[in-house]
Amino acid sequence: MKARPEDPSGPLRRRPVQRRSAERLERILDASARLLDESGYGALTTREVARRAEVPIGTLYQFFTGKDALVAALAERNLERYLARLARRIECEAPAHVGALTDLAVEEFVAMKRAVPGFGVLDFGVVGPPGNRAEQHILDAVLDNNAAVAQRLGALIGGLLEPEGGTDGQDGTDPSLALRVAMECADAVLQLAFRVDPDGDPALIAECKRVLRRYLAPDPD
């Protein structure tokens, strides 16, 4: 994932060096996540986050330029944690085929939606209908959120999507393009699943897995 060109540290003004500063940063992000769950994206303010994190507002602004940077940092943390969780599942379960791999990817996303504070509102970008450009480029100044996630996910699992003996999919599709399309499909279906049921509609989650399996690993003719 590329950092925003105007800020080589990404959404952070500076990276914490001392343990105390790192703990304050985590408290700020944790408070942001809880506030998102309680009041939604529109009610998130830097002043309220600082109050809940029990840090001076000046401390928050040492790390962030404002709300957009704060949200971007939380989205990045969500993505890092998702990729780490998925990597552990892959290492432990060693999926033997693309279908099993896509199931793991969906299951970890659903598990985080259900349990991780703030993830249901933000996940890797603002959840809901398309808004302004800034909301669609939280993770990257150039790539939209889903493209940025697909790029990072491809770095983790891209090789597992490639059949032996070549870099193209069974129908000649570039695996990176296939993963990008799969991300859009999964995003749409899983958003629907959590609109229908706050815990994620099981039938729609199962259908998401089926769609990804059929697209990324179609049965040979």
Short mmCIF file of C-alpha atoms in Angstrom, two decimals, residues 4-221:
data_model
loop_
_atom_site.label_atom_id
_atom_site.label_comp_id
_atom_site.label_asym_id
_atom_site.label_seq_id
_atom_site.Cartn_x
_atom_site.Cartn_y
_atom_site.Cartn_z
CA ARG A 4 -0.06 9.47 0.67
CA PRO A 5 2.50 11.40 -1.37
CA GLU A 6 2.21 14.56 0.73
CA ASP A 7 3.01 12.61 3.91
CA PRO A 8 5.78 9.99 3.86
CA SER A 9 4.49 8.57 7.15
CA GLY A 10 1.02 7.92 5.72
CA PRO A 11 -1.80 9.39 7.83
CA LEU A 12 0.51 10.00 10.81
CA ARG A 13 2.35 13.26 11.27
CA ARG A 14 5.01 11.34 13.15
CA ARG A 15 5.63 7.78 14.21
CA PRO A 16 5.83 7.17 17.96
CA VAL A 17 9.28 6.16 19.15
CA GLN A 18 8.85 5.81 22.88
CA ARG A 19 6.59 3.21 24.41
CA ARG A 20 4.48 5.87 26.14
CA SER A 21 3.80 7.64 22.84
CA ALA A 22 2.90 4.35 21.16
CA GLU A 23 0.44 3.56 23.95
CA ARG A 24 -1.16 6.99 23.58
CA LEU A 25 -1.54 6.45 19.85
CA GLU A 26 -3.24 3.09 20.43
CA ARG A 27 -5.57 4.68 22.99
CA ILE A 28 -6.54 7.34 20.46
CA LEU A 29 -7.30 4.72 17.79
CA ASP A 30 -9.20 2.55 20.28
CA ALA A 31 -11.30 5.53 21.38
CA SER A 32 -12.03 6.34 17.73
CA ALA A 33 -13.22 2.78 17.12
CA ARG A 34 -15.53 2.80 20.15
CA LEU A 35 -16.99 6.17 19.16
CA LEU A 36 -17.68 4.90 15.65
CA ASP A 37 -19.67 2.01 17.10
CA GLU A 38 -21.63 4.26 19.44
CA SER A 39 -22.34 7.28 17.27
CA GLY A 40 -21.27 6.59 13.69
CA TYR A 41 -18.83 8.25 11.33
CA GLY A 42 -20.59 11.61 11.24
CA ALA A 43 -20.29 12.10 15.01
CA LEU A 44 -16.58 11.35 15.15
CA THR A 45 -14.65 14.45 16.22
CA THR A 46 -11.05 14.87 17.27
CA ARG A 47 -12.08 16.65 20.47
CA GLU A 48 -14.36 13.82 21.59
CA VAL A 49 -11.76 11.21 20.66
CA ALA A 50 -9.13 13.02 22.74
CA ARG A 51 -11.50 13.23 25.69
CA ARG A 52 -12.30 9.53 25.58
CA ALA A 53 -8.66 8.58 25.10
CA GLU A 54 -7.78 10.78 28.07
CA VAL A 55 -5.12 12.70 26.19
CA PRO A 56 -4.81 16.45 25.58
CA ILE A 57 -6.17 17.55 22.21
CA GLY A 58 -2.66 18.81 21.44
CA THR A 59 -1.34 15.27 21.82
CA LEU A 60 -3.81 14.01 19.24
CA TYR A 61 -2.69 16.70 16.82
CA GLN A 62 0.91 15.67 17.32
CA PHE A 63 -0.04 12.47 15.49
CA PHE A 64 -2.86 13.58 13.18
CA THR A 65 -3.74 16.61 11.09
CA GLY A 66 -7.45 16.03 11.72
CA LYS A 67 -10.37 13.64 11.42
CA ASP A 68 -9.49 12.36 7.94
CA ALA A 69 -5.99 11.34 9.01
CA LEU A 70 -7.36 9.73 12.17
CA VAL A 71 -9.84 7.66 10.17
CA ALA A 72 -7.14 6.69 7.67
CA ALA A 73 -4.89 5.43 10.47
CA LEU A 74 -7.70 3.34 11.94
CA ALA A 75 -8.50 1.89 8.50
CA GLU A 76 -4.84 1.01 8.02
CA ARG A 77 -4.74 -0.66 11.43
CA ASN A 78 -7.86 -2.64 10.54
CA LEU A 79 -6.27 -3.80 7.29
CA GLU A 80 -3.00 -4.76 8.97
CA ARG A 81 -4.86 -6.78 11.58
CA TYR A 82 -7.02 -8.47 8.97
CA LEU A 83 -4.01 -9.48 6.88
CA ALA A 84 -2.21 -10.78 9.98
CA ARG A 85 -5.22 -12.85 11.02
CA LEU A 86 -5.63 -14.24 7.53
CA ALA A 87 -1.92 -15.07 7.30
CA ARG A 88 -2.17 -17.05 10.55
CA ARG A 89 -5.19 -18.97 9.25
CA ILE A 90 -3.38 -19.79 6.02
CA GLU A 91 -0.30 -20.96 7.90
CA CYS A 92 -2.32 -23.13 10.29
CA GLU A 93 -4.80 -24.60 7.82
CA ALA A 94 -2.76 -24.64 4.58
CA PRO A 95 -5.76 -24.37 2.21
CA ALA A 96 -5.33 -26.87 -0.60
CA HIS A 97 -7.24 -24.94 -3.25
CA VAL A 98 -8.49 -21.47 -4.12
CA GLY A 99 -11.99 -22.20 -2.84
CA ALA A 100 -10.73 -22.97 0.66
CA LEU A 101 -8.54 -19.88 0.57
CA THR A 102 -11.44 -17.59 -0.33
CA ASP A 103 -13.52 -19.14 2.44
CA LEU A 104 -10.82 -18.21 4.96
CA ALA A 105 -10.67 -14.65 3.64
CA VAL A 106 -14.43 -14.22 3.99
CA GLU A 107 -14.55 -15.87 7.41
CA GLU A 108 -11.85 -13.60 8.87
CA PHE A 109 -13.57 -10.50 7.51
CA VAL A 110 -16.91 -11.60 8.96
CA ALA A 111 -15.29 -12.42 12.32
CA MET A 112 -13.81 -8.93 12.51
CA LYS A 113 -17.13 -7.34 11.53
CA ARG A 114 -18.76 -9.13 14.43
CA ALA A 115 -16.12 -8.58 17.11
CA VAL A 116 -13.64 -5.77 16.40
CA PRO A 117 -14.69 -2.32 17.69
CA GLY A 118 -15.33 0.18 14.91
CA PHE A 119 -14.83 -2.37 12.14
CA GLY A 120 -18.52 -2.58 11.35
CA VAL A 121 -18.60 1.13 10.53
CA LEU A 122 -15.20 1.60 8.96
CA ASP A 123 -13.52 -1.72 8.09
CA PHE A 124 -10.96 -0.56 5.43
CA GLY A 125 -12.90 2.54 4.41
CA VAL A 126 -16.18 4.26 5.17
CA VAL A 127 -18.98 1.69 4.83
CA GLY A 128 -22.06 2.74 2.91
CA PRO A 129 -23.00 4.50 -0.35
CA PRO A 130 -20.16 6.23 -2.23
CA GLY A 131 -19.44 9.65 -0.77
CA ASN A 132 -16.84 12.24 -1.63
CA ARG A 133 -13.46 11.38 -3.07
CA ALA A 134 -11.69 11.62 0.29
CA GLU A 135 -13.92 8.88 1.72
CA GLN A 136 -13.07 6.57 -1.18
CA HIS A 137 -9.31 7.16 -0.88
CA ILE A 138 -8.76 6.61 2.82
CA LEU A 139 -6.00 4.03 2.35
CA ASP A 140 -4.28 5.52 -0.68
CA ALA A 141 -4.23 8.90 -2.41
CA VAL A 142 -4.41 7.29 -5.88
CA LEU A 143 -6.13 3.93 -5.49
CA ASP A 144 -9.68 3.66 -4.19
CA ASN A 145 -10.14 1.67 -1.00
CA ASN A 146 -11.02 -1.66 -2.60
CA ALA A 147 -8.13 -1.41 -5.06
CA ALA A 148 -5.73 -0.66 -2.20
CA VAL A 149 -7.00 -3.66 -0.23
CA ALA A 150 -6.77 -5.91 -3.30
CA GLN A 151 -3.17 -4.81 -3.80
CA ARG A 152 -2.22 -5.69 -0.23
CA LEU A 153 -4.21 -8.91 -0.29
CA GLY A 154 -2.55 -9.86 -3.54
CA ALA A 155 0.85 -9.50 -1.91
CA LEU A 156 -0.26 -12.05 0.70
CA ILE A 157 -2.17 -14.59 -1.38
CA GLY A 158 -1.52 -13.68 -5.02
CA GLY A 159 0.80 -16.61 -5.60
CA LEU A 160 -1.83 -19.00 -4.27
CA LEU A 161 -4.24 -17.82 -6.96
CA GLU A 162 -1.87 -18.66 -9.80
CA PRO A 163 -2.13 -22.15 -11.32
CA GLU A 164 1.04 -24.17 -11.73
CA GLY A 165 2.97 -23.37 -14.88
CA GLY A 166 1.73 -19.84 -15.52
CA THR A 167 0.70 -16.47 -14.21
CA ASP A 168 -2.72 -16.34 -15.83
CA GLY A 169 -5.95 -17.76 -14.47
CA GLN A 170 -7.79 -20.63 -16.09
CA ASP A 171 -9.43 -18.29 -18.59
CA GLY A 172 -6.34 -16.17 -19.20
CA THR A 173 -7.28 -13.48 -16.67
CA ASP A 174 -4.45 -11.77 -14.81
CA PRO A 175 -4.75 -12.93 -11.16
CA SER A 176 -4.36 -9.35 -9.90
CA LEU A 177 -7.30 -8.23 -12.03
CA ALA A 178 -9.34 -11.23 -10.94
CA LEU A 179 -8.62 -10.39 -7.29
CA ARG A 180 -9.67 -6.78 -7.88
CA VAL A 181 -13.01 -7.89 -9.36
CA ALA A 182 -13.49 -10.43 -6.57
CA MET A 183 -12.95 -7.65 -4.01
CA GLU A 184 -15.74 -5.58 -5.53
CA CYS A 185 -18.11 -8.56 -5.54
CA ALA A 186 -17.30 -9.54 -1.97
CA ASP A 187 -17.61 -5.96 -0.74
CA ALA A 188 -21.08 -5.56 -2.25
CA VAL A 189 -22.44 -8.90 -1.00
CA LEU A 190 -20.98 -8.61 2.50
CA GLN A 191 -22.24 -5.05 2.90
CA LEU A 192 -25.68 -6.37 2.03
CA ALA A 193 -25.28 -9.25 4.50
CA PHE A 194 -24.61 -6.83 7.35
CA ARG A 195 -27.39 -4.47 6.32
CA VAL A 196 -29.89 -7.32 6.42
CA ASP A 197 -28.60 -8.67 9.75
CA PRO A 198 -26.29 -6.79 12.16
CA ASP A 199 -24.43 -10.06 12.74
CA GLY A 200 -24.23 -10.83 9.03
CA ASP A 201 -26.94 -12.80 7.24
CA PRO A 202 -25.65 -16.43 7.09
CA ALA A 203 -27.28 -17.15 3.72
CA LEU A 204 -25.70 -14.09 2.10
CA ILE A 205 -22.30 -14.87 3.63
CA ALA A 206 -22.52 -18.40 2.23
CA GLU A 207 -23.54 -16.99 -1.14
CA CYS A 208 -20.54 -14.66 -1.10
CA LYS A 209 -18.26 -17.65 -0.62
CA ARG A 210 -19.98 -19.48 -3.47
CA VAL A 211 -19.66 -16.54 -5.84
CA LEU A 212 -15.95 -16.14 -5.10
CA ARG A 213 -15.31 -19.84 -5.49
CA ARG A 214 -17.10 -19.96 -8.86
CA TYR A 215 -15.31 -16.86 -10.13
CA LEU A 216 -11.77 -17.48 -8.91
CA ALA A 217 -11.75 -21.26 -9.29
CA PRO A 218 -14.35 -22.23 -11.90
CA ASP A 219 -14.94 -25.89 -12.59
CA PRO A 220 -13.15 -27.02 -15.76
CA ASP A 221 -15.38 -27.61 -18.77
#
